[in-house]
JSON list of C-alpha atoms in Angstrom, two decimals:
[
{"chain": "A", "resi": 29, "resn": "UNK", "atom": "CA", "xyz": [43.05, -17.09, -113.72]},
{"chain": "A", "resi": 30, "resn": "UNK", "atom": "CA", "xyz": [42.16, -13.29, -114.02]},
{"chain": "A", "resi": 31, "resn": "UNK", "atom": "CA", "xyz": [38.78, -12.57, -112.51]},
{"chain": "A", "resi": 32, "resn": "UNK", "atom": "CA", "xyz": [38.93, -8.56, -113.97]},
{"chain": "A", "resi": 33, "resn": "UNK", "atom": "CA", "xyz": [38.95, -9.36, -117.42]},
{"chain": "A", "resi": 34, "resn": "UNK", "atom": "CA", "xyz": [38.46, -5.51, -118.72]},
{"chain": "A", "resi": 35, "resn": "UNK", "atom": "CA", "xyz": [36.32, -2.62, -117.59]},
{"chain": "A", "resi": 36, "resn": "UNK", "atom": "CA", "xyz": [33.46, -1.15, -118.99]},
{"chain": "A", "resi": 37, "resn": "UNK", "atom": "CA", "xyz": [33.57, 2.00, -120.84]},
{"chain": "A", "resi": 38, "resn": "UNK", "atom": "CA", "xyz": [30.28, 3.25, -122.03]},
{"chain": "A", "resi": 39, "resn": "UNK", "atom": "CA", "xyz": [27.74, 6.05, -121.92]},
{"chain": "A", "resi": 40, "resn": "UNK", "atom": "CA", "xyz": [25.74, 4.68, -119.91]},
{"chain": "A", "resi": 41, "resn": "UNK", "atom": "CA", "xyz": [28.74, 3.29, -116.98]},
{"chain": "A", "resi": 42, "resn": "UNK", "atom": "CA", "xyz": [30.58, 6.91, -117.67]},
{"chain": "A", "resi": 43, "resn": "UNK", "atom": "CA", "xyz": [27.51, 8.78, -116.50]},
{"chain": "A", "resi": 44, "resn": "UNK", "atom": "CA", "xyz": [27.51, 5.81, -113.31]},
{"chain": "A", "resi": 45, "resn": "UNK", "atom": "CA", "xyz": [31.09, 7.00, -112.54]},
{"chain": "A", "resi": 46, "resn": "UNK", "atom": "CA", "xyz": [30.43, 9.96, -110.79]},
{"chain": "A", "resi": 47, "resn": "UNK", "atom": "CA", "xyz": [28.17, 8.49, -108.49]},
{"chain": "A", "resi": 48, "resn": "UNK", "atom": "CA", "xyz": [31.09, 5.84, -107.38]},
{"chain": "A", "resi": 49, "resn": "UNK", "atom": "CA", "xyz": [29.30, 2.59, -109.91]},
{"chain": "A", "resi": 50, "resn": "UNK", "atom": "CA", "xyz": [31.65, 1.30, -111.96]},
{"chain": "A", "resi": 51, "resn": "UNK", "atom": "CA", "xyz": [31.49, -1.72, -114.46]},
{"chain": "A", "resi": 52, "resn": "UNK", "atom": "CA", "xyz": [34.23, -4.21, -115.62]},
{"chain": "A", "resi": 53, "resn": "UNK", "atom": "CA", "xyz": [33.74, -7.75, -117.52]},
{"chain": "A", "resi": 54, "resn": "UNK", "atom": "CA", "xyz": [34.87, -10.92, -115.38]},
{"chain": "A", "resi": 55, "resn": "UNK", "atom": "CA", "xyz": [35.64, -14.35, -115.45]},
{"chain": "A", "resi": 56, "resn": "UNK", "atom": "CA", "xyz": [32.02, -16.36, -115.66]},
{"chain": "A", "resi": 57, "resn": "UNK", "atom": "CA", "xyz": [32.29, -18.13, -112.88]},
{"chain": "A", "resi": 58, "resn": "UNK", "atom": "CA", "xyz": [33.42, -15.67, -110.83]},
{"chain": "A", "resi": 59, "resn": "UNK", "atom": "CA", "xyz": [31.67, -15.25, -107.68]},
{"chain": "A", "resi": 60, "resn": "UNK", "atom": "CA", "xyz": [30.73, -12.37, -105.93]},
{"chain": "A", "resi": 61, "resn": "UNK", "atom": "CA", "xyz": [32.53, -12.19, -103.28]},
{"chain": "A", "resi": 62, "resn": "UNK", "atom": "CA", "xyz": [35.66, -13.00, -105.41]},
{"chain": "A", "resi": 63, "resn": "UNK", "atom": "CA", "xyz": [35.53, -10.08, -107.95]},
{"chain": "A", "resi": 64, "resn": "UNK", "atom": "CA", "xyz": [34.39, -7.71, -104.66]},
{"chain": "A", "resi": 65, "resn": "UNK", "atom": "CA", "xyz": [38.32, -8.89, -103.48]},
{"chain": "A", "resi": 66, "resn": "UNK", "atom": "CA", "xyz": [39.92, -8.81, -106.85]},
{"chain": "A", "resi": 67, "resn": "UNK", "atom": "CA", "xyz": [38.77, -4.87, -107.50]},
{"chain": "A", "resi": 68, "resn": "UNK", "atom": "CA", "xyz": [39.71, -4.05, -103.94]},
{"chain": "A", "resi": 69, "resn": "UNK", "atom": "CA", "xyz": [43.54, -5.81, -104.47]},
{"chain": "A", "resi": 70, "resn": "UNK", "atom": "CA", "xyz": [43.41, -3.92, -108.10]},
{"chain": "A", "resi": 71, "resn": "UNK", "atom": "CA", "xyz": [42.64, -0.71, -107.54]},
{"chain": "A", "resi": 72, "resn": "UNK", "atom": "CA", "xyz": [42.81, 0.01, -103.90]},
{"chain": "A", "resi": 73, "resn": "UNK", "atom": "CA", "xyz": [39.35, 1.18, -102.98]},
{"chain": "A", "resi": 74, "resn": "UNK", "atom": "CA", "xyz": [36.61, -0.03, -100.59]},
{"chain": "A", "resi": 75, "resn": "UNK", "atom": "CA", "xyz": [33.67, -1.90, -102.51]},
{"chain": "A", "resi": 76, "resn": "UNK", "atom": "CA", "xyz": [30.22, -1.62, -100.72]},
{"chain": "A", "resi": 77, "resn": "UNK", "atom": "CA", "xyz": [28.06, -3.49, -103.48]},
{"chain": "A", "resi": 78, "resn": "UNK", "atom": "CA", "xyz": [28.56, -6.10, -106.26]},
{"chain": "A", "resi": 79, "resn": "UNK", "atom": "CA", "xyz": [25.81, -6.71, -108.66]},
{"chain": "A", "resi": 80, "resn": "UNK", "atom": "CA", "xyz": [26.38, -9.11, -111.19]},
{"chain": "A", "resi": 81, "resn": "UNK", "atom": "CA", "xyz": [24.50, -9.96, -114.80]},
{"chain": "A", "resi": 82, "resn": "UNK", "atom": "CA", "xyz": [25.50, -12.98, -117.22]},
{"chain": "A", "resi": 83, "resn": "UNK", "atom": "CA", "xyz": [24.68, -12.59, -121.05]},
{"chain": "A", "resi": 84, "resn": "UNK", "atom": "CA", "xyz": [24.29, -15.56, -123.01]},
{"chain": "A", "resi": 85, "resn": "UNK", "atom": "CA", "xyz": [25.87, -16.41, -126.60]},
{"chain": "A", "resi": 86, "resn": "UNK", "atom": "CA", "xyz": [23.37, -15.12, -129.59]},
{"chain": "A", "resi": 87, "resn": "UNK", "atom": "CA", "xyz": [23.22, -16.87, -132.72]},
{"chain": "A", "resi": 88, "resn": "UNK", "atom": "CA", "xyz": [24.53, -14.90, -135.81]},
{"chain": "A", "resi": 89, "resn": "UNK", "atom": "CA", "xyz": [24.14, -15.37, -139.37]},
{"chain": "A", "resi": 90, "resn": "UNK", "atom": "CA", "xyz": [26.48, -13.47, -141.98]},
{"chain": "A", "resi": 91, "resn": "UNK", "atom": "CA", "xyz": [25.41, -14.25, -145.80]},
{"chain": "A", "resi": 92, "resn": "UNK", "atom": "CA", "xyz": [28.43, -13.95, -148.19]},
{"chain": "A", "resi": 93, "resn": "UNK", "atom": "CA", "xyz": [29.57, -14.17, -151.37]},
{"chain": "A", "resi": 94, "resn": "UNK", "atom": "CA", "xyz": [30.60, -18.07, -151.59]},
{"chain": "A", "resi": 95, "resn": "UNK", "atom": "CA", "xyz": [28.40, -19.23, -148.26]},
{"chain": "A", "resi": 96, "resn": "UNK", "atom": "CA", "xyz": [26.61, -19.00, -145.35]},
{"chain": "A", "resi": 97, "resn": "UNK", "atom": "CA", "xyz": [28.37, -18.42, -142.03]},
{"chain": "A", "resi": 98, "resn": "UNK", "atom": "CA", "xyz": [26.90, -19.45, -139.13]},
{"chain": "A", "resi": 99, "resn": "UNK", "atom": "CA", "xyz": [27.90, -18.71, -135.39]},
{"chain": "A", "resi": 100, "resn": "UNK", "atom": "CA", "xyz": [27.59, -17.55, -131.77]},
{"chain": "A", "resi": 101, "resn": "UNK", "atom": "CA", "xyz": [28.67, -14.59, -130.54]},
{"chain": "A", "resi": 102, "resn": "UNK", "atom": "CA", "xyz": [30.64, -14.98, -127.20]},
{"chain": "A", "resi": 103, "resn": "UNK", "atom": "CA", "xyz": [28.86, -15.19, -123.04]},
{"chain": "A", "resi": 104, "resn": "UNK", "atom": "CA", "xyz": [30.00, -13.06, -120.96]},
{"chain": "A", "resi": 105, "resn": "UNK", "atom": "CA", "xyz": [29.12, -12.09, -117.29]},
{"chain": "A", "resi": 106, "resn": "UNK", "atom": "CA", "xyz": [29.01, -8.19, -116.59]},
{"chain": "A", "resi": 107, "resn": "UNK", "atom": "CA", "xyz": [29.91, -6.62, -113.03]},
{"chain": "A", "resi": 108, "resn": "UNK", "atom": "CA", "xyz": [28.41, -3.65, -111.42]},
{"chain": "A", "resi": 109, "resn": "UNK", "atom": "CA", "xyz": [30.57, -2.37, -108.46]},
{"chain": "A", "resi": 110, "resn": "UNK", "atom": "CA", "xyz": [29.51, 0.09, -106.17]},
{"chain": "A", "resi": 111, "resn": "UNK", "atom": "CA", "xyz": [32.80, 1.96, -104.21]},
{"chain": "A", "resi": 112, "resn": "UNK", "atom": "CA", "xyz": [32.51, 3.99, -100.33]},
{"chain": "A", "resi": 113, "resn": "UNK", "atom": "CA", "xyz": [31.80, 7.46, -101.24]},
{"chain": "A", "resi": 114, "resn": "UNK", "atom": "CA", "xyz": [34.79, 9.60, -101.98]},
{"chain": "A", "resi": 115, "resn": "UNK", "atom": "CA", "xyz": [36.92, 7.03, -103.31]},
{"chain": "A", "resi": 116, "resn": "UNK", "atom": "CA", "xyz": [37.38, 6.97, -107.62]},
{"chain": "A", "resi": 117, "resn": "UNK", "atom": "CA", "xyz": [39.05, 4.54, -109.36]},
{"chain": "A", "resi": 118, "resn": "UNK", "atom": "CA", "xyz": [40.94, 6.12, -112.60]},
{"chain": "A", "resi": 119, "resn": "UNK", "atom": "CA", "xyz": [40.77, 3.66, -115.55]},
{"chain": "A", "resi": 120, "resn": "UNK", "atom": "CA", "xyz": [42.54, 6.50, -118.11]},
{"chain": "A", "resi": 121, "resn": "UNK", "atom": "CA", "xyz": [45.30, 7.13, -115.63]},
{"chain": "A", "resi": 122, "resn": "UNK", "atom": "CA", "xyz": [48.16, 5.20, -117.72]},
{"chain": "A", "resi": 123, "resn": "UNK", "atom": "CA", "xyz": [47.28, 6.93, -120.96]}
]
């Protein structure tokens, strides 16, 4: 099991990236402790902070032609990770 499941790339955790916050999507019952490890093993920084934010499932609705289609959008838990100062983590450096 993968805790790092992808990271974030937004606005909002773009402007975060200069000041050494960075956010990926994990494994929900990943602990904190455990994703601190995994994005230490990963990318080869030092993690000071881990904040961490589960978002349930909404309900959707989706009217169509023949029927109505009913369903749930999928939970998620979101990771904030704070790195010692002066060390970067490059998410575009394969591309």
């Amino acid at each position: 099991m993968d805790i790092l499941k992808q990271p974030l790339i937004t606005e909002k955790i773009s402007a975060m990236n200069e000041k050494g916050v960075y956010g990926f999507i994990v494994e929900k019952t990943a602990k904190k402790p455990e994703i601190k490890n995994a994005v230490e093993k990963a990318y080869g920084v030092k993690v000071v902070s881990v904040r961490t934010m589960r978002y349930a499932a909404k309900h959707k609705t989706r009217y169509t032609k023949t029927r109505i289609v009913s369903g749930f959008t999928n939970a998620f838990k979101k990771a904030i990770v704070q790195v010692a100062d002066g060390e970067v983590i490059d998410f575009y450096g394969e591309i």
